[in-house]
Short mmCIF file of C-alpha atoms in Angstrom, two decimals:
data_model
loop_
_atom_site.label_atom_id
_atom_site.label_comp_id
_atom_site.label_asym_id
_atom_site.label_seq_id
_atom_site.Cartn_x
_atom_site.Cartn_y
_atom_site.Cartn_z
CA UNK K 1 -80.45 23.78 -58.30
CA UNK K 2 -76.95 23.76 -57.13
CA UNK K 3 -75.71 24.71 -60.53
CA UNK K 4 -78.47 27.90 -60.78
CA UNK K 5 -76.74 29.30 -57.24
CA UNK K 6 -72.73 28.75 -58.50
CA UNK K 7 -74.25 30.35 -61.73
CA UNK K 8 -76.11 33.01 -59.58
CA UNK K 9 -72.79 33.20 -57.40
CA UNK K 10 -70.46 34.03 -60.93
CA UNK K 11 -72.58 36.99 -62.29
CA UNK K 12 -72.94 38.21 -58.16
CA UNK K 13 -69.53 38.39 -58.37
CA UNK K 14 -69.07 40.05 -61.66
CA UNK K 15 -71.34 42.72 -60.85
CA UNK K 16 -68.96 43.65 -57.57
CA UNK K 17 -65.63 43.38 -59.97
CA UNK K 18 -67.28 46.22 -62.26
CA UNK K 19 -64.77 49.48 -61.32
CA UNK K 20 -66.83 51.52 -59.31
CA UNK K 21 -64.60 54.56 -61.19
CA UNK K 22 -66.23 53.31 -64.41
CA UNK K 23 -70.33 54.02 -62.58
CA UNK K 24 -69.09 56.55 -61.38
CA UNK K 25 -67.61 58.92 -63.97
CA UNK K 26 -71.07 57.65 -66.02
CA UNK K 27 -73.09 59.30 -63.26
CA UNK K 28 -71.00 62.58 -62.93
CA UNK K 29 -71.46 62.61 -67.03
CA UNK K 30 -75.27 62.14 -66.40
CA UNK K 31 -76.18 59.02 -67.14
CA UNK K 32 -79.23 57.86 -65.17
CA UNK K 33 -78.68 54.64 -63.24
CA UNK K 34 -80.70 52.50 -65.32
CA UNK K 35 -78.68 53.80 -68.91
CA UNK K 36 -75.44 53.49 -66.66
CA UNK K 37 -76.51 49.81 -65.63
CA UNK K 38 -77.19 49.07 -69.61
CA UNK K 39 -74.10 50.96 -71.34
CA UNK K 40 -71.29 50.38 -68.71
CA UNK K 41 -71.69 47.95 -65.45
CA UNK K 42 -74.14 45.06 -67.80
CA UNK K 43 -71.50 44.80 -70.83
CA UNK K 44 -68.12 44.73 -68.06
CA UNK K 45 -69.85 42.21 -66.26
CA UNK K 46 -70.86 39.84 -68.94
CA UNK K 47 -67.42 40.08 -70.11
CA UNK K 48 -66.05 39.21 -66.49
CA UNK K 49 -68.29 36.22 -65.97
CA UNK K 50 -67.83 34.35 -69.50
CA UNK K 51 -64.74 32.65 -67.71
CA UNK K 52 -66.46 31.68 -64.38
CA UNK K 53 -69.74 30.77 -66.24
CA UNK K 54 -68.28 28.28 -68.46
CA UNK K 55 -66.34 26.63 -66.16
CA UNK K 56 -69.51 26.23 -64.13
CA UNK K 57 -71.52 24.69 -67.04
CA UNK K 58 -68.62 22.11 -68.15
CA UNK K 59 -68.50 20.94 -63.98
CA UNK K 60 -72.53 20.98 -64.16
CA UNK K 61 -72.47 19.01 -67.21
CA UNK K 62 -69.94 16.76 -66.09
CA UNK K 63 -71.26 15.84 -62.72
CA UNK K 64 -75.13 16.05 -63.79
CA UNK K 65 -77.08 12.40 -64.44
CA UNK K 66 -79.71 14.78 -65.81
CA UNK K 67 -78.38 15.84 -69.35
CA UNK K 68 -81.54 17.49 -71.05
CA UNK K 69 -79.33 20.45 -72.15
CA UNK K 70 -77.42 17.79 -74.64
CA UNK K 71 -80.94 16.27 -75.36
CA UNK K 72 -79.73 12.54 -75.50
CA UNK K 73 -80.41 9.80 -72.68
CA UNK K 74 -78.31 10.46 -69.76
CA UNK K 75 -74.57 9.02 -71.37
CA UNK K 76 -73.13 7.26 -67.95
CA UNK K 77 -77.32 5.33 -68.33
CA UNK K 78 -76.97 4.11 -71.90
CA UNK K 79 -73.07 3.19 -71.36
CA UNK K 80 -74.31 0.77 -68.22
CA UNK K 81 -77.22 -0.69 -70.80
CA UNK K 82 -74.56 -1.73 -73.57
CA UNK K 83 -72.20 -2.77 -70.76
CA UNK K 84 -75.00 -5.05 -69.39
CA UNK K 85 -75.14 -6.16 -73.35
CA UNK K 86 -72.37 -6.99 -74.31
CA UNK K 87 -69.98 -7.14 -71.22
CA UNK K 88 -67.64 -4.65 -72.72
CA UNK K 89 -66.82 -2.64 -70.01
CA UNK K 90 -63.81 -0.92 -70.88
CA UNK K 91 -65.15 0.25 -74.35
CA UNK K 92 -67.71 1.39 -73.52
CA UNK K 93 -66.84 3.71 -70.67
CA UNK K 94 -63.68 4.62 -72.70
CA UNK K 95 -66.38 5.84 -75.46
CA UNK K 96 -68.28 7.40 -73.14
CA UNK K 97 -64.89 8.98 -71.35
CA UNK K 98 -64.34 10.47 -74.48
CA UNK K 99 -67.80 11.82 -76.22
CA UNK K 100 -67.76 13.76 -72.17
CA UNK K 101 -63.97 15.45 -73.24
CA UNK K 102 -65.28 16.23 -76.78
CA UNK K 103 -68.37 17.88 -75.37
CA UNK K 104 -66.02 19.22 -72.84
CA UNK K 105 -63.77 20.56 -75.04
CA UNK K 106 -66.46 22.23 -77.22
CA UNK K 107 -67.82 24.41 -74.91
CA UNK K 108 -64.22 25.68 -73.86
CA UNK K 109 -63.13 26.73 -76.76
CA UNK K 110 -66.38 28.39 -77.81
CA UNK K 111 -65.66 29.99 -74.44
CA UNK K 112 -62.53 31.23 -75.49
CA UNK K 113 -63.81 32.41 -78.83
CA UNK K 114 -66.21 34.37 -76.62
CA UNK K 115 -64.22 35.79 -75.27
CA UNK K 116 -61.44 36.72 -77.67
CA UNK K 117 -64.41 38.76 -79.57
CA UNK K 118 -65.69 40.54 -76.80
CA UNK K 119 -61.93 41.60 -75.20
CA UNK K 120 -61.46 45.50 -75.23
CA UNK K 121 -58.29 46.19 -76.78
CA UNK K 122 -57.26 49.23 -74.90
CA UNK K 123 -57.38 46.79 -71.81
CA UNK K 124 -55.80 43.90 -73.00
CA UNK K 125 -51.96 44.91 -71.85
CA UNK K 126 -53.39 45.71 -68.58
CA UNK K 127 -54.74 42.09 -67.35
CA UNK K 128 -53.23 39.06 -67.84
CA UNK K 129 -54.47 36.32 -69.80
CA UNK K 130 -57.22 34.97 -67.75
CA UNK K 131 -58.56 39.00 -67.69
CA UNK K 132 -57.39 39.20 -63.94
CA UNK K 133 -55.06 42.08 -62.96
#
């Protein structure tokens, strides 16, 4: 739940960020609101909320005992039934430390690729790297 309202929160936020210049000029061109919603504010949006949306997942995947998005047993569950095996604490958390950074890791740089692709050129030299101004 808490991850659907930061995730709800990101694209809220997105939305407002979209320059009001850019619905506007597609209104005074005649765009109805609906083709102006598809063609300008949707694709500026998504483009504005890969950043906040990943970081949201990786935090929601980290701190989340419920992993069905990975579709293995909860890892932190099946690193307390080998440590209750075989006494190996430090192993096994150090394992499980690191398959959580892998996964981690993953999903930001597919995040970056993301985002590299969908970049407009013409405003690349305007915002800085993170695509703030």
């Amino acid at each position: 739940m808490w991850g659907g309202a930061y995730q709800t929160e990101v694209f809220r936020a997105a939305f407002e960020a979209v320059p009001k210049g850019e619905v506007t000029a597609a209104r005074a061109l005649g765009l109805p609101a609906f083709q102006t919603f598809l063609d300008i504010t949707l694709p500026i949006a998504l483009r504005i909320a890969i950043t906040g949306t990943t970081t949201t997942a990786i935090t929601q995947f980290r701190s989340s005992s419920f992993m069905i998005v990975v579709g293995y047993q909860e890892l932190t569950y099946v690193a307390n039934r080998i440590v209750s095996d075989t006494f190996k604490v430090f192993e096994t958390f150090g394992i499980a430390c690191l398959m959580y950074l892998l996964v981690c890791s993953i999903l930001s740089a597919l995040s970056r690729t993301f985002e590299r692709r969908l970049a407009v050129p013409e405003l690349c030299g305007k915002l800085g790297d993170d695509g703030m101004r």
